[in-house]
Coordinates of C-alpha atoms in Angstrom, one line a residue:
Chain A
M1 CA -5.4 4.7 121.0
H2 CA -8.3 2.7 120.1
R3 CA -11.3 4.8 120.4
C4 CA -14.6 3.2 121.3
R5 CA -17.3 5.3 119.9
K6 CA -20.7 3.8 119.4
L7 CA -22.3 5.8 116.6
Q8 CA -25.0 3.4 116.9
I9 CA -26.5 1.3 119.5
A10 CA -24.5 -1.8 119.3
A11 CA -21.0 -3.1 118.7
A12 CA -19.9 -6.0 120.9
A13 CA -16.3 -5.3 120.3
C14 CA -16.8 -2.0 122.2
A15 CA -17.7 -3.9 125.4
L16 CA -14.0 -4.8 125.7
F17 CA -13.1 -1.2 125.7
L18 CA -15.8 0.2 128.0
A19 CA -13.5 1.6 130.5
A20 CA -11.9 3.7 127.7
C21 CA -15.3 4.6 126.5
G22 CA -16.7 5.6 129.8
G23 CA -14.5 8.8 129.9
G24 CA -16.4 10.8 132.3
G25 CA -16.9 14.2 133.7
G26 CA -15.1 17.4 132.9
G27 CA -17.5 18.8 130.3
S28 CA -19.4 22.0 130.7
L29 CA -23.2 21.7 131.1
G30 CA -23.3 24.3 128.3
G31 CA -26.0 26.9 127.6
G32 CA -29.6 26.7 126.4
P33 CA -32.7 27.0 128.5
T34 CA -31.5 28.6 131.9
P35 CA -32.2 27.5 134.4
L36 CA -33.4 24.1 133.5
P37 CA -37.0 23.5 134.4
T38 CA -37.8 21.9 137.8
G39 CA -40.9 20.3 139.3
T40 CA -42.8 17.2 140.1
N41 CA -43.4 16.7 136.4
V42 CA -39.7 17.0 135.5
A43 CA -37.0 14.1 135.3
P44 CA -33.4 15.1 134.9
L45 CA -32.2 14.1 131.4
T46 CA -28.5 13.4 130.7
V47 CA -26.5 12.7 127.5
D48 CA -23.5 10.8 128.6
S49 CA -21.6 7.7 127.4
G50 CA -24.1 5.5 129.2
P51 CA -23.8 1.8 130.0
A52 CA -22.8 1.0 126.4
G53 CA -20.4 3.7 125.4
T54 CA -22.9 5.5 123.1
V55 CA -22.8 9.0 121.6
N56 CA -25.7 11.4 121.3
T57 CA -28.0 9.2 123.4
P58 CA -30.2 11.0 126.1
F59 CA -31.0 9.1 129.3
V60 CA -33.5 9.2 132.1
S61 CA -34.2 7.1 135.1
V62 CA -37.4 5.1 135.5
T63 CA -38.9 3.4 138.4
L64 CA -40.8 0.2 138.0
C65 CA -43.0 -1.3 140.7
A66 CA -44.9 -4.6 141.2
P67 CA -48.5 -3.3 140.6
G68 CA -50.0 -1.8 143.7
T69 CA -46.9 -2.4 145.9
T70 CA -43.9 -0.5 147.1
D71 CA -41.7 -3.2 145.7
C72 CA -39.8 -1.0 143.2
R73 CA -36.5 -0.9 141.2
T74 CA -35.1 2.3 139.7
I75 CA -33.5 1.8 136.4
D76 CA -30.9 4.4 135.2
H77 CA -29.8 5.1 131.7
V78 CA -33.0 4.4 129.9
L79 CA -32.9 6.0 126.4
V80 CA -35.6 8.8 125.9
D81 CA -36.9 8.1 122.4
T82 CA -39.3 10.4 120.7
G83 CA -39.3 8.0 117.7
S84 CA -41.1 5.2 119.4
S85 CA -43.7 4.5 122.0
G86 CA -43.7 2.1 124.9
L87 CA -41.4 1.3 127.8
R88 CA -38.9 -1.6 127.3
I89 CA -36.4 -2.6 129.9
I90 CA -33.5 -5.2 129.5
A91 CA -34.3 -8.0 131.9
S92 CA -30.9 -8.3 133.4
V93 CA -30.7 -4.7 134.8
I94 CA -33.7 -5.2 137.1
S95 CA -31.8 -6.5 140.0
P96 CA -33.0 -8.1 142.1
A97 CA -35.7 -9.3 139.8
L98 CA -39.2 -7.8 140.2
A99 CA -42.3 -10.1 140.3
L100 CA -44.4 -8.6 137.6
P101 CA -47.6 -10.1 136.3
A102 CA -47.8 -11.2 132.7
V103 CA -50.0 -9.6 130.1
T104 CA -52.1 -12.5 129.0
D105 CA -54.6 -13.4 126.2
G106 CA -58.1 -14.7 126.6
S107 CA -56.9 -18.2 127.4
A108 CA -54.5 -16.8 130.1
N109 CA -51.4 -17.4 127.9
P110 CA -48.6 -15.0 128.6
M111 CA -47.8 -12.6 125.6
S112 CA -44.5 -11.6 124.1
E113 CA -43.4 -8.9 121.7
C114 CA -40.8 -8.4 118.9
M115 CA -39.8 -4.8 118.8
Q116 CA -38.8 -3.9 115.3
F117 CA -35.7 -1.8 114.5
A118 CA -34.2 -0.9 111.1
D119 CA -31.2 -3.0 112.0
G120 CA -32.6 -5.8 114.0
Q121 CA -35.2 -6.6 116.8
S122 CA -35.6 -6.8 120.6
Y123 CA -37.7 -9.8 121.8
G124 CA -39.2 -10.3 125.3
S125 CA -42.2 -10.8 127.5
M126 CA -45.1 -8.3 128.1
L127 CA -45.6 -7.6 131.7
I128 CA -47.6 -5.3 133.9
A129 CA -45.9 -2.6 136.1
D130 CA -46.6 0.6 137.9
V131 CA -44.2 3.1 136.2
K132 CA -42.9 6.2 137.8
I133 CA -41.0 8.9 136.1
A134 CA -40.4 12.1 138.0
E135 CA -43.4 12.2 140.3
E136 CA -45.8 11.1 137.5
V137 CA -47.2 7.7 137.8
A138 CA -48.7 5.3 135.1
S139 CA -50.4 2.5 137.0
A140 CA -50.7 -1.2 135.7
L141 CA -48.9 -0.3 132.4
P142 CA -48.0 -3.0 129.9
V143 CA -44.2 -2.9 129.3
Q144 CA -41.8 -5.1 127.5
L145 CA -39.1 -7.0 129.3
I146 CA -36.4 -7.4 126.6
G147 CA -34.2 -10.6 126.9
D148 CA -36.5 -12.2 129.4
P149 CA -34.7 -15.5 130.1
A150 CA -38.2 -17.3 130.3
F151 CA -38.7 -16.3 126.7
A152 CA -35.4 -17.3 125.3
T153 CA -36.7 -18.8 122.0
I154 CA -37.1 -16.0 119.5
P155 CA -40.1 -16.8 117.1
A156 CA -38.8 -17.4 113.5
D157 CA -40.6 -14.3 112.0
C158 CA -39.0 -12.1 114.6
A159 CA -35.5 -13.7 114.1
G160 CA -36.1 -13.1 110.3
L161 CA -36.0 -9.2 110.9
G162 CA -32.4 -9.4 111.9
P163 CA -30.1 -10.0 114.9
P164 CA -31.6 -9.8 118.4
E165 CA -30.7 -6.7 120.4
N166 CA -31.5 -8.0 123.8
T167 CA -28.6 -6.9 125.9
V168 CA -27.4 -3.6 127.2
Q169 CA -24.5 -3.6 124.9
T170 CA -26.5 -4.4 121.7
L171 CA -29.5 -2.1 122.6
G172 CA -27.1 0.7 123.7
A173 CA -29.0 1.4 126.9
N174 CA -30.7 -0.3 129.9
G175 CA -34.1 0.3 128.3
V176 CA -36.0 2.5 126.0
L177 CA -38.6 5.0 127.1
G178 CA -40.7 5.6 124.0
I179 CA -42.5 9.0 124.4
G180 CA -43.4 9.5 120.8
I181 CA -46.5 10.7 119.2
F182 CA -48.3 7.4 119.3
R183 CA -50.2 6.0 122.3
E184 CA -49.2 2.4 121.8
D185 CA -46.3 0.9 119.7
C186 CA -48.1 -1.2 117.1
G187 CA -51.5 0.5 117.2
P188 CA -54.8 -0.5 115.5
A189 CA -52.9 -2.6 112.9
C190 CA -52.3 -5.3 115.4
V191 CA -55.8 -5.4 117.0
G192 CA -57.8 -7.4 114.2
S193 CA -55.4 -10.2 113.4
A194 CA -51.8 -11.2 114.1
V195 CA -49.2 -9.2 112.3
P196 CA -45.9 -11.2 111.7
G197 CA -43.0 -10.0 113.8
T198 CA -44.9 -8.1 116.4
Y199 CA -47.0 -9.8 119.2
Y200 CA -47.2 -13.5 120.3
S201 CA -49.3 -15.7 122.4
C202 CA -47.2 -18.1 124.4
P203 CA -48.7 -21.3 125.7
A204 CA -46.4 -24.0 127.0
S205 CA -46.1 -25.4 123.5
G206 CA -44.3 -22.2 122.2
C207 CA -45.1 -18.7 121.0
V208 CA -47.4 -18.0 118.0
G209 CA -48.3 -14.8 116.3
A210 CA -51.3 -13.2 117.8
A211 CA -53.6 -10.3 117.6
M212 CA -53.1 -7.7 120.5
P213 CA -55.8 -5.3 121.9
L214 CA -54.7 -1.7 122.1
A215 CA -54.8 -1.7 125.8
Q216 CA -52.5 -4.6 126.1
Q217 CA -49.8 -3.3 123.8
A218 CA -46.7 -1.6 125.0
Q219 CA -48.0 1.8 126.0
N220 CA -46.6 5.3 125.9
P221 CA -46.7 6.0 129.7
V222 CA -47.5 9.8 129.3
P223 CA -51.2 9.5 128.4
H224 CA -51.6 7.3 131.5
F225 CA -50.4 9.9 133.9
A226 CA -53.2 11.5 136.1
V227 CA -52.1 15.0 135.0
N228 CA -49.5 16.5 132.6
N229 CA -50.5 13.7 130.2
N230 CA -51.0 15.3 126.7
G231 CA -47.3 15.1 125.7
S232 CA -43.8 15.9 126.8
V233 CA -40.9 18.3 126.3
V234 CA -37.3 17.3 125.7
V235 CA -35.1 20.1 126.9
L236 CA -31.3 19.9 126.3
R237 CA -28.6 22.5 126.7
T238 CA -26.4 23.6 123.8
V239 CA -23.2 21.9 123.1
D240 CA -19.9 23.4 122.2
P241 CA -19.0 22.8 118.5
A242 CA -16.1 20.5 119.5
G243 CA -18.5 18.3 121.6
A244 CA -19.0 17.6 125.3
A245 CA -18.5 14.7 127.7
V246 CA -21.9 15.3 129.3
V247 CA -25.0 17.4 128.6
A248 CA -27.7 18.2 131.1
G249 CA -31.4 18.5 130.3
A250 CA -34.9 17.9 131.4
L251 CA -37.8 15.6 130.4
V252 CA -40.9 17.7 131.3
F253 CA -44.3 16.1 131.2
G254 CA -47.4 18.0 129.8
I255 CA -47.6 20.6 127.2
D256 CA -48.9 24.0 128.5
T257 CA -50.3 22.3 131.7
A258 CA -47.9 24.1 134.1
D259 CA -45.6 27.1 134.3
N260 CA -42.6 24.9 133.3
N261 CA -44.0 23.5 130.0
R262 CA -45.4 26.6 128.3
L263 CA -45.5 26.4 124.5
T264 CA -44.9 29.9 123.3
S265 CA -43.1 29.0 119.9
G266 CA -45.0 29.3 116.7
N267 CA -43.1 26.2 115.3
V268 CA -45.8 23.7 115.7
I269 CA -45.4 20.8 113.2
H270 CA -48.4 18.7 112.8
V271 CA -47.6 15.3 111.3
N272 CA -49.0 12.6 109.2
A273 CA -51.2 10.7 111.8
A274 CA -50.3 7.4 110.4
T275 CA -46.6 7.6 110.2
G276 CA -45.6 10.6 112.4
A277 CA -43.8 12.1 109.3
F278 CA -43.8 15.6 108.0
P279 CA -42.1 17.2 104.9
T280 CA -38.7 18.8 105.0
L281 CA -37.4 21.1 102.2
Y282 CA -33.7 20.7 101.6
R283 CA -31.7 22.0 98.7
G284 CA -34.8 22.3 96.5
Q285 CA -36.1 18.8 97.3
T286 CA -39.1 17.9 99.3
L287 CA -38.4 15.0 101.7
P288 CA -41.9 13.9 102.8
A289 CA -40.9 11.2 105.3
S290 CA -39.0 13.4 107.6
F291 CA -39.3 12.9 111.5
M292 CA -38.0 14.3 114.8
D293 CA -36.2 11.6 116.8
S294 CA -34.2 11.8 120.0
G295 CA -33.4 8.1 119.4
S296 CA -31.3 8.9 116.3
T297 CA -27.7 9.7 117.1
G298 CA -27.2 12.1 114.1
L299 CA -28.9 14.2 111.6
Y300 CA -29.5 11.7 108.7
F301 CA -30.1 13.1 105.2
N302 CA -28.6 12.8 101.8
D303 CA -26.5 15.6 100.2
S304 CA -24.2 14.8 97.3
A305 CA -22.4 18.0 98.1
L306 CA -21.1 16.7 101.4
T307 CA -18.1 14.5 101.6
V308 CA -18.8 11.1 103.2
C309 CA -16.1 9.8 105.6
G310 CA -13.7 7.5 104.0
G311 CA -12.4 5.5 106.9
S312 CA -13.7 2.9 109.2
I313 CA -14.3 5.3 112.1
A314 CA -17.5 6.8 110.9
P315 CA -18.8 5.0 107.8
D316 CA -21.8 6.8 106.2
F317 CA -21.3 9.9 108.2
Y318 CA -20.3 13.2 106.6
C319 CA -16.6 14.4 106.8
P320 CA -16.5 17.9 105.3
A321 CA -13.1 19.7 105.3
S322 CA -14.6 22.5 107.2
L323 CA -17.7 23.1 109.3
Q324 CA -20.7 23.5 107.0
S325 CA -23.5 25.8 108.0
L326 CA -26.8 24.7 106.3
S327 CA -30.4 25.2 106.6
A328 CA -33.7 23.4 105.8
T329 CA -37.4 24.2 106.0
I330 CA -39.6 22.0 108.3
Q331 CA -43.3 21.9 107.0
S332 CA -46.3 21.1 109.1
V333 CA -48.8 19.0 107.2
T334 CA -51.1 21.9 107.9
G335 CA -48.9 24.0 105.5
T336 CA -47.0 26.3 107.9
S337 CA -43.2 26.1 107.8
S338 CA -40.2 26.8 109.9
N339 CA -36.7 27.5 108.9
V340 CA -34.1 25.6 110.8
S341 CA -30.3 26.1 110.6
F342 CA -27.8 23.4 111.4
N343 CA -24.1 22.6 111.2
V344 CA -22.3 19.5 109.8
A345 CA -18.8 18.9 111.0
N346 CA -16.2 16.3 110.1
A347 CA -17.5 13.3 112.0
E348 CA -14.1 11.5 112.2
T349 CA -12.6 14.7 113.8
L350 CA -15.5 15.0 116.3
L351 CA -15.2 11.4 117.3
T352 CA -11.4 11.3 117.6
N353 CA -10.5 14.8 119.0
N354 CA -11.3 14.3 122.6
V355 CA -11.9 10.8 123.9
T356 CA -14.1 11.8 126.6
F357 CA -16.7 13.7 124.4
V358 CA -19.9 11.9 123.5
A359 CA -22.3 14.8 122.7
F360 CA -22.0 16.4 119.2
S361 CA -24.4 19.1 117.8
S362 CA -23.0 18.7 114.3
L363 CA -22.8 15.0 113.7
A364 CA -24.5 14.1 110.4
G365 CA -24.6 11.2 108.0
T366 CA -26.4 9.7 105.0
T367 CA -29.8 8.0 105.1
P368 CA -29.9 4.7 103.2
I369 CA -33.1 5.5 101.4
G370 CA -33.8 9.0 100.1
G371 CA -37.0 10.9 100.8
S372 CA -36.5 11.7 104.5
F373 CA -34.6 14.1 106.8
D374 CA -34.1 12.4 110.2
W375 CA -33.9 15.3 112.8
G376 CA -31.9 13.4 115.3
L377 CA -30.4 14.4 118.6
P378 CA -28.2 17.1 117.3
F379 CA -31.4 19.1 116.5
F380 CA -32.5 18.8 120.2
Y381 CA -29.4 20.5 121.6
G382 CA -30.2 24.0 122.8
R383 CA -33.9 23.5 122.2
S384 CA -37.0 22.5 124.0
V385 CA -38.8 20.0 121.6
Y386 CA -42.5 19.4 122.3
V387 CA -44.0 16.0 121.5
A388 CA -47.9 16.1 121.5
I389 CA -49.5 12.7 121.6
E390 CA -52.2 11.6 119.1
G391 CA -55.8 12.3 120.3
Q392 CA -54.6 14.5 123.3
N393 CA -55.6 18.1 123.4
T394 CA -53.3 21.0 124.0
S395 CA -53.5 24.7 123.9
S396 CA -51.8 24.6 120.4
G397 CA -54.3 22.0 119.1
M398 CA -54.8 18.3 119.1
G399 CA -51.9 15.9 118.9
P400 CA -50.0 14.4 117.0
Y401 CA -47.5 17.3 116.5
F402 CA -43.9 18.3 117.2
A403 CA -43.0 21.8 118.3
F404 CA -39.9 23.7 118.9
Chain B
M1 CA -11.5 -3.1 77.3
R2 CA -15.0 -1.8 77.1
N3 CA -16.3 -5.1 75.6
L4 CA -14.3 -7.1 78.1
A5 CA -15.9 -5.1 81.0
K6 CA -19.4 -5.7 79.5
S7 CA -18.8 -9.5 79.1
S8 CA -17.4 -9.7 82.7
A9 CA -20.6 -8.1 83.9
A10 CA -22.6 -10.5 81.9
L11 CA -20.6 -13.4 83.2
V12 CA -21.2 -12.2 86.8
A13 CA -24.9 -12.0 86.0
L14 CA -24.9 -15.6 84.6
L15 CA -23.1 -16.8 87.6
V16 CA -25.7 -15.1 89.9
I17 CA -28.4 -16.9 88.0
A18 CA -26.6 -20.2 88.0
C19 CA -25.9 -19.9 91.8
A20 CA -29.4 -18.7 92.5
P21 CA -30.8 -20.7 95.5
R22 CA -33.7 -22.9 94.9
A23 CA -34.8 -23.1 98.5
A24 CA -38.3 -22.5 99.7
H25 CA -37.5 -18.9 100.4
A26 CA -35.1 -16.3 99.1
A27 CA -36.4 -14.0 96.5
L28 CA -33.2 -11.9 95.9
G29 CA -31.1 -13.7 93.4
A30 CA -33.8 -16.4 92.8
D31 CA -36.0 -17.1 89.9
A32 CA -39.6 -15.9 89.4
G33 CA -40.9 -18.9 91.2
S34 CA -39.7 -17.5 94.5
V35 CA -42.1 -14.7 94.2
D36 CA -44.9 -17.2 94.5
Q37 CA -43.2 -18.8 97.6
D38 CA -42.9 -15.3 99.2
R39 CA -46.5 -14.6 98.3
A40 CA -47.6 -17.9 100.1
H41 CA -45.2 -17.3 103.1
F42 CA -46.5 -13.7 103.6
K43 CA -50.2 -14.5 103.0
A44 CA -49.9 -11.6 100.5
A45 CA -51.9 -10.2 97.6
L46 CA -49.8 -10.1 94.5
R47 CA -50.0 -7.2 91.9
T48 CA -47.8 -7.4 88.8
Q49 CA -46.7 -4.4 86.7
V50 CA -44.8 -5.0 83.6
L51 CA -42.4 -2.3 82.6
A52 CA -39.9 -2.1 79.7
A53 CA -36.9 -3.1 81.6
Y54 CA -38.3 -5.3 84.3
T55 CA -41.5 -6.6 85.9
V56 CA -42.5 -5.5 89.4
H57 CA -44.3 -8.1 91.6
A58 CA -45.8 -6.1 94.5
L59 CA -46.9 -8.2 97.6
D60 CA -49.4 -6.6 99.8
L61 CA -48.7 -8.0 103.3
P62 CA -51.6 -8.2 105.8
G63 CA -50.0 -5.6 108.1
G64 CA -50.1 -2.9 105.4
T65 CA -46.4 -3.3 104.3
V66 CA -45.7 -3.6 100.5
V67 CA -42.8 -5.8 99.4
R68 CA -41.8 -5.3 95.7
E69 CA -39.7 -7.9 93.9
F70 CA -38.1 -6.9 90.6
I71 CA -37.4 -9.3 87.9
G72 CA -35.4 -8.5 84.7
A73 CA -35.3 -10.2 81.3
S74 CA -32.9 -12.7 82.7
G75 CA -35.7 -14.1 84.9
V76 CA -33.7 -13.4 88.2
V77 CA -35.0 -11.3 91.1
F78 CA -32.4 -8.6 90.9
A79 CA -34.0 -6.3 93.6
V80 CA -36.4 -6.4 96.5
S81 CA -37.8 -3.3 98.3
W82 CA -40.2 -2.8 101.1
S83 CA -42.2 0.0 102.6
G84 CA -44.8 0.3 105.3
P85 CA -45.5 0.1 109.1
F86 CA -43.7 -3.2 109.7
R87 CA -40.6 -4.9 108.3
P88 CA -40.8 -8.0 106.3
D89 CA -39.1 -11.3 107.2
L90 CA -35.8 -10.6 105.5
R91 CA -34.6 -14.1 105.9
Q92 CA -37.4 -14.8 103.4
T93 CA -36.9 -11.9 101.0
L94 CA -33.2 -11.7 101.1
G95 CA -32.4 -15.5 101.3
V96 CA -28.7 -16.1 101.1
Y97 CA -28.0 -12.4 101.5
F98 CA -29.7 -12.2 104.8
D99 CA -26.5 -13.0 106.5
R100 CA -25.0 -9.9 105.1
F101 CA -27.7 -7.9 106.7
R102 CA -27.0 -9.7 110.0
A103 CA -23.3 -9.1 109.8
A104 CA -23.8 -5.3 109.2
T105 CA -25.9 -4.9 112.5
G106 CA -23.6 -3.6 115.2
Q107 CA -20.9 -2.3 112.8
P108 CA -19.9 1.4 113.1
G109 CA -22.3 3.4 111.2
A110 CA -25.4 1.0 111.7
T111 CA -28.0 2.3 114.2
H112 CA -31.5 1.2 115.2
R113 CA -32.7 3.7 112.5
R114 CA -30.3 2.9 109.6
L115 CA -28.2 0.1 108.2
Q116 CA -26.3 0.0 104.9
V117 CA -24.4 -2.8 103.2
A118 CA -22.5 -1.9 100.1
E119 CA -20.6 -4.8 98.9
R120 CA -19.5 -5.7 95.4
D121 CA -22.2 -8.2 94.8
V122 CA -25.1 -6.9 96.9
V123 CA -26.4 -3.6 98.3
I124 CA -28.8 -3.5 101.2
A125 CA -30.4 -0.5 102.8
S126 CA -32.8 -0.6 105.7
H127 CA -34.3 2.6 107.3
G128 CA -37.0 3.7 109.6
R129 CA -38.6 3.5 112.9
L130 CA -41.9 2.3 114.6
R131 CA -44.7 2.3 112.1
A132 CA -42.6 3.7 109.1
F133 CA -39.9 1.4 107.7
E134 CA -38.5 1.1 104.2
G135 CA -35.8 -0.9 102.5
L136 CA -34.1 -1.8 99.3
A137 CA -31.7 -4.7 98.4
Y138 CA -30.2 -5.3 95.0
L139 CA -27.7 -7.2 93.1
P140 CA -25.6 -4.7 91.1
A141 CA -24.4 -7.2 88.5
A142 CA -28.0 -8.4 87.8
M143 CA -29.5 -4.9 87.4
P144 CA -30.9 -4.5 83.8
A145 CA -29.0 -1.9 81.7
G146 CA -30.0 1.6 82.4
V147 CA -32.0 0.9 85.7
T148 CA -30.9 2.9 88.7
P149 CA -31.5 2.0 92.4
A150 CA -33.7 5.2 92.8
Q151 CA -36.2 3.7 90.4
L152 CA -36.8 0.6 92.5
R153 CA -39.6 1.7 94.8

């Protein structure tokens, strides 16, 4: 039986087998924080196969409204991403379409954006929306509408980054909710002058690269909430070693702002303010460019002692003969460190054993360039991971930091 | 056999040079002139460092990303790397090999955070996330003797 597993976010061929991928139901909700937090600052988080048959991808629902109105659409299966900032929605999933005003430059030209990924890019217009997640509201927030049919021509320096990922299938979700450590996606680098492959001004003659003020860039919604705005907590239950078809969790806004988001752990990992990176010590090596990323489907690091999968099911993932129990040390840039234990299972076995399973706590693979340990979604299972935003104060100090 | 293997590698290297594109872009596999074309395209500042086995042409792009182009004694750009907050235009830096990158997107194993191409004639690695990207592409047959990919940073 053909197994449609999206280790990544994309693979058009899988679209044909979505029914098979969908699987559905049956899995235990697992252990971990019990009960899951509730409240007006909590949105239910779910790891399931999603709209594109993905694995290890956490989803939340987000509501967009025409600014100042009650004309709203709720979009399900938006990827919760601690590795980026800004809200992006695939245009076609907003149905019926919502009349959202354009973000414009000084000459009233609409603006567009090229969102960069390691494997390609997502292009679309910049629009203004009121954004509601749980009961928290960010008013008049600049967001990206990926695959906006009114902006179908992808600028050359954006297309030069790789293939467009402008559909639900190629993006792997109905949208991306970037709640990472940065307030904006591009940040100060895009303010002074145009950076190729980022923002564009779009007069009738076509889009040209343009500088973008901070306030008009795609925004992390969290700092724009009236309260609970210094960061967020990604809470996911544990997963059985063999995997699970669905995993429940919670996206909690605020850090130590309410009873349901207390930070009591001593594992506070301050990061490089420019890159969001921190060092990880693994097998005697320091990996300085490490990061914590709910948008990564696996743990990605290099270890020559682990067997890499040989077949076409999980290329560049690890396939050890037996479950490997490993550990690493995560270091704060302030000098404190935390030991983390993790498991690496045979990826091909995980992905083929039970066709309904899409959540795996021991899925790991190689990273193309050394020097980093990508603590992807397997790290998040059974934990509460805190993401403190740059320049926002918390009881454990000023962001940016991760804590767990 | 040993000699045969060596001359095969040399032949491949020669073919790579002979087939090197002469278009207005394409550093990888092209000659030193393509570095200047890339510098102009990216509006970059150029720093050159001469090492024993190769010369590194480092292009400082306006957004803060550094693109390094490596040229060996044969005169061919045998590797290109990048590191910084933004990805460079890979159609420019990879030239004819950009299609290999494009073909790898969406394949099992590729994700929004990592992409790897490991073919006989070209190796491409792209990694990272918002504000922290890095990558390396090289032509195995054109690598100077004794040089390893890990050195190409």
